[in-house]
PDB file of C-alpha atoms in Angstrom:
ATOM      1  CA  MET A 477    -104.469  98.120  39.672  1.00  0.00           C
ATOM      2  CA  ILE A 478    -102.179  99.658  37.059  1.00  0.00           C
ATOM      3  CA  ALA A 479    -105.077  99.842  34.583  1.00  0.00           C
ATOM      4  CA  ASN A 480    -107.135 101.825  37.095  1.00  0.00           C
ATOM      5  CA  LEU A 481    -104.262 104.255  37.652  1.00  0.00           C
ATOM      6  CA  ILE A 482    -103.863 104.740  33.910  1.00  0.00           C
ATOM      7  CA  LEU A 483    -107.591 105.454  33.583  1.00  0.00           C
ATOM      8  CA  LEU A 484    -107.376 107.945  36.446  1.00  0.00           C
ATOM      9  CA  LEU A 485    -104.387 109.649  34.810  1.00  0.00           C
ATOM     10  CA  THR A 486    -106.238 109.803  31.497  1.00  0.00           C
ATOM     11  CA  ALA A 487    -109.275 111.411  33.129  1.00  0.00           C
ATOM     12  CA  ALA A 488    -107.070 113.920  34.953  1.00  0.00           C
ATOM     13  CA  LEU A 489    -105.236 114.890  31.767  1.00  0.00           C
ATOM     14  CA  TRP A 490    -108.546 115.228  29.929  1.00  0.00           C
ATOM     15  CA  GLY A 491    -109.869 117.508  32.673  1.00  0.00           C
ATOM     16  CA  PHE A 492    -106.717 119.623  32.875  1.00  0.00           C
ATOM     17  CA  ALA A 493    -106.865 120.101  29.104  1.00  0.00           C
ATOM     18  CA  PHE A 494    -109.940 122.291  29.547  1.00  0.00           C
ATOM     19  CA  VAL A 495    -108.031 124.572  31.909  1.00  0.00           C
ATOM     20  CA  ALA A 496    -105.164 124.806  29.397  1.00  0.00           C
ATOM     21  CA  GLN A 497    -107.626 125.552  26.607  1.00  0.00           C
ATOM     22  CA  SER A 498    -109.276 128.239  28.722  1.00  0.00           C
ATOM     23  CA  LYS A 499    -105.922 129.895  29.388  1.00  0.00           C
ATOM     24  CA  GLY A 500    -104.918 129.511  25.735  1.00  0.00           C
ATOM     25  CA  SER A 501    -108.105 131.208  24.560  1.00  0.00           C
ATOM     26  CA  GLN A 502    -107.035 134.322  26.445  1.00  0.00           C
ATOM     27  CA  SER A 503    -103.958 134.663  24.214  1.00  0.00           C
ATOM     28  CA  LEU A 504    -104.971 133.283  20.809  1.00  0.00           C
ATOM     29  CA  ASP A 505    -108.126 132.966  18.775  1.00  0.00           C
ATOM     30  CA  ALA A 506    -109.676 129.500  18.554  1.00  0.00           C
ATOM     31  CA  PHE A 507    -108.391 128.576  15.101  1.00  0.00           C
ATOM     32  CA  SER A 508    -104.811 129.717  15.776  1.00  0.00           C
ATOM     33  CA  TYR A 509    -104.742 127.863  19.091  1.00  0.00           C
ATOM     34  CA  ASN A 510    -106.006 124.663  17.502  1.00  0.00           C
ATOM     35  CA  ALA A 511    -103.725 125.024  14.476  1.00  0.00           C
ATOM     36  CA  ILE A 512    -100.728 125.026  16.828  1.00  0.00           C
ATOM     37  CA  ARG A 513    -102.236 122.216  18.913  1.00  0.00           C
ATOM     38  CA  PHE A 514    -102.931 120.006  15.901  1.00  0.00           C
ATOM     39  CA  ALA A 515     -99.548 120.773  14.288  1.00  0.00           C
ATOM     40  CA  LEU A 516     -97.722 119.726  17.458  1.00  0.00           C
ATOM     41  CA  GLY A 517     -99.873 116.598  17.647  1.00  0.00           C
ATOM     42  CA  ALA A 518     -99.113 115.758  14.012  1.00  0.00           C
ATOM     43  CA  LEU A 519     -95.379 116.200  14.598  1.00  0.00           C
ATOM     44  CA  PHE A 520     -95.541 113.942  17.640  1.00  0.00           C
ATOM     45  CA  VAL A 521     -97.478 111.231  15.826  1.00  0.00           C
ATOM     46  CA  ARG A 522     -95.214 111.503  12.786  1.00  0.00           C
ATOM     47  CA  GLY A 523     -92.158 111.115  15.015  1.00  0.00           C
ATOM     48  CA  ALA A 524     -93.642 108.261  17.008  1.00  0.00           C
ATOM     49  CA  LEU A 525     -94.622 106.347  13.877  1.00  0.00           C
ATOM     50  CA  TYR A 526     -91.622 107.306  11.724  1.00  0.00           C
ATOM     51  CA  LYS A 527     -90.354 103.778  11.028  1.00  0.00           C
ATOM     52  CA  GLY A 528     -93.775 102.365  10.264  1.00  0.00           C
ATOM     53  CA  PHE A 529     -94.987 105.394   8.312  1.00  0.00           C
ATOM     54  CA  ARG A 530     -96.507 104.698   4.940  1.00  0.00           C
ATOM     55  CA  LYS A 531     -98.295 106.882   2.439  1.00  0.00           C
ATOM     56  CA  PRO A 532    -101.776 107.608   3.832  1.00  0.00           C
ATOM     57  CA  ASP A 533    -105.062 107.171   2.064  1.00  0.00           C
ATOM     58  CA  PRO A 534    -105.812 110.355   0.044  1.00  0.00           C
ATOM     59  CA  PHE A 535    -109.021 110.937   2.023  1.00  0.00           C
ATOM     60  CA  VAL A 536    -107.546 110.499   5.508  1.00  0.00           C
ATOM     61  CA  TRP A 537    -107.431 114.281   6.013  1.00  0.00           C
ATOM     62  CA  GLN A 538    -111.241 114.632   5.959  1.00  0.00           C
ATOM     63  CA  PRO A 539    -111.944 113.215   9.452  1.00  0.00           C
ATOM     64  CA  GLY A 540    -109.033 115.303  10.733  1.00  0.00           C
ATOM     65  CA  LEU A 541    -110.610 118.422   9.264  1.00  0.00           C
ATOM     66  CA  VAL A 542    -113.944 117.611  10.927  1.00  0.00           C
ATOM     67  CA  LEU A 543    -112.139 117.067  14.241  1.00  0.00           C
ATOM     68  CA  PHE A 544    -110.272 120.374  13.812  1.00  0.00           C
ATOM     69  CA  ILE A 545    -113.505 122.277  13.167  1.00  0.00           C
ATOM     70  CA  ALA A 546    -115.234 120.604  16.134  1.00  0.00           C
ATOM     71  CA  ALA A 547    -112.272 121.352  18.428  1.00  0.00           C
ATOM     72  CA  SER A 548    -112.215 124.950  17.217  1.00  0.00           C
ATOM     73  CA  LEU A 549    -115.924 125.371  17.932  1.00  0.00           C
ATOM     74  CA  GLN A 550    -115.331 123.911  21.383  1.00  0.00           C
ATOM     75  CA  GLN A 551    -112.470 126.374  21.833  1.00  0.00           C
ATOM     76  CA  VAL A 552    -114.790 129.261  20.927  1.00  0.00           C
ATOM     77  CA  GLY A 553    -117.254 127.970  23.525  1.00  0.00           C
ATOM     78  CA  ILE A 554    -114.535 127.763  26.173  1.00  0.00           C
ATOM     79  CA  TYR A 555    -113.730 131.424  25.527  1.00  0.00           C
ATOM     80  CA  TYR A 556    -117.271 132.375  26.549  1.00  0.00           C
ATOM     81  CA  THR A 557    -117.695 130.051  29.542  1.00  0.00           C
ATOM     82  CA  THR A 558    -115.686 128.328  32.256  1.00  0.00           C
ATOM     83  CA  ALA A 559    -113.487 125.283  31.777  1.00  0.00           C
ATOM     84  CA  GLY A 560    -115.729 123.285  34.130  1.00  0.00           C
ATOM     85  CA  ALA A 561    -118.880 124.074  32.157  1.00  0.00           C
ATOM     86  CA  ALA A 562    -117.125 123.206  28.894  1.00  0.00           C
ATOM     87  CA  GLY A 563    -115.948 119.889  30.324  1.00  0.00           C
ATOM     88  CA  PHE A 564    -119.446 119.096  31.569  1.00  0.00           C
ATOM     89  CA  ILE A 565    -121.074 119.908  28.230  1.00  0.00           C
ATOM     90  CA  THR A 566    -118.438 117.928  26.339  1.00  0.00           C
ATOM     91  CA  GLY A 567    -118.934 114.977  28.676  1.00  0.00           C
ATOM     92  CA  LEU A 568    -122.620 114.859  27.780  1.00  0.00           C
ATOM     93  CA  TYR A 569    -121.651 112.965  24.624  1.00  0.00           C
ATOM     94  CA  VAL A 570    -121.782 109.843  26.823  1.00  0.00           C
ATOM     95  CA  ILE A 571    -125.528 110.391  27.018  1.00  0.00           C
ATOM     96  CA  PHE A 572    -126.226 111.919  23.600  1.00  0.00           C
ATOM     97  CA  VAL A 573    -124.448 109.399  21.358  1.00  0.00           C
ATOM     98  CA  PRO A 574    -126.583 106.402  22.431  1.00  0.00           C
ATOM     99  CA  ILE A 575    -129.743 108.535  22.305  1.00  0.00           C
ATOM    100  CA  ILE A 576    -128.923 109.590  18.742  1.00  0.00           C
ATOM    101  CA  GLY A 577    -128.319 105.923  17.976  1.00  0.00           C
ATOM    102  CA  LEU A 578    -131.780 105.080  19.307  1.00  0.00           C
ATOM    103  CA  MET A 579    -133.309 107.790  17.116  1.00  0.00           C
ATOM    104  CA  ARG A 580    -131.567 106.141  14.151  1.00  0.00           C
ATOM    105  CA  LYS A 581    -133.222 102.817  15.068  1.00  0.00           C
ATOM    106  CA  GLN A 582    -130.040 101.256  16.468  1.00  0.00           C
ATOM    107  CA  SER A 583    -130.292  99.092  19.554  1.00  0.00           C
ATOM    108  CA  ILE A 584    -128.208  99.684  22.654  1.00  0.00           C
ATOM    109  CA  SER A 585    -126.932  97.088  25.081  1.00  0.00           C
ATOM    110  CA  LYS A 586    -127.897  96.865  28.736  1.00  0.00           C
ATOM    111  CA  THR A 587    -124.369  97.980  29.633  1.00  0.00           C
ATOM    112  CA  VAL A 588    -124.738 101.175  27.590  1.00  0.00           C
ATOM    113  CA  LEU A 589    -128.171 101.803  29.105  1.00  0.00           C
ATOM    114  CA  LEU A 590    -126.675 101.428  32.583  1.00  0.00           C
ATOM    115  CA  ALA A 591    -123.875 103.846  31.633  1.00  0.00           C
ATOM    116  CA  ILE A 592    -126.445 106.407  30.453  1.00  0.00           C
ATOM    117  CA  LEU A 593    -128.340 106.133  33.734  1.00  0.00           C
ATOM    118  CA  LEU A 594    -125.140 106.472  35.776  1.00  0.00           C
ATOM    119  CA  ALA A 595    -123.918 109.424  33.719  1.00  0.00           C
TER     120      ALA A 595
END
């Protein structure tokens, strides 16, 4: 029961994030908004992991940069559309990722196929 509530809370927070991003795009450009967002996230993670923090791999910033660029492009898209449309388009990754995997000759499980059909 508690796991279901946590999943529901996670989905709600994910959905409300699009509304916050939509409102934020009215005040700041996409890159400034995401720079603040990522800086606050980095401070939080740094604080949460302070005792166990060790020197990171020198290339660990590269996936973060890709994520920042992707989030900024999403933020630009949110500026030009509604939060609901942005959430719907973003949620299509559930369908597109397995399809891209199939195009790359990777097999998908029956569970993933069922998830694609339900999505």
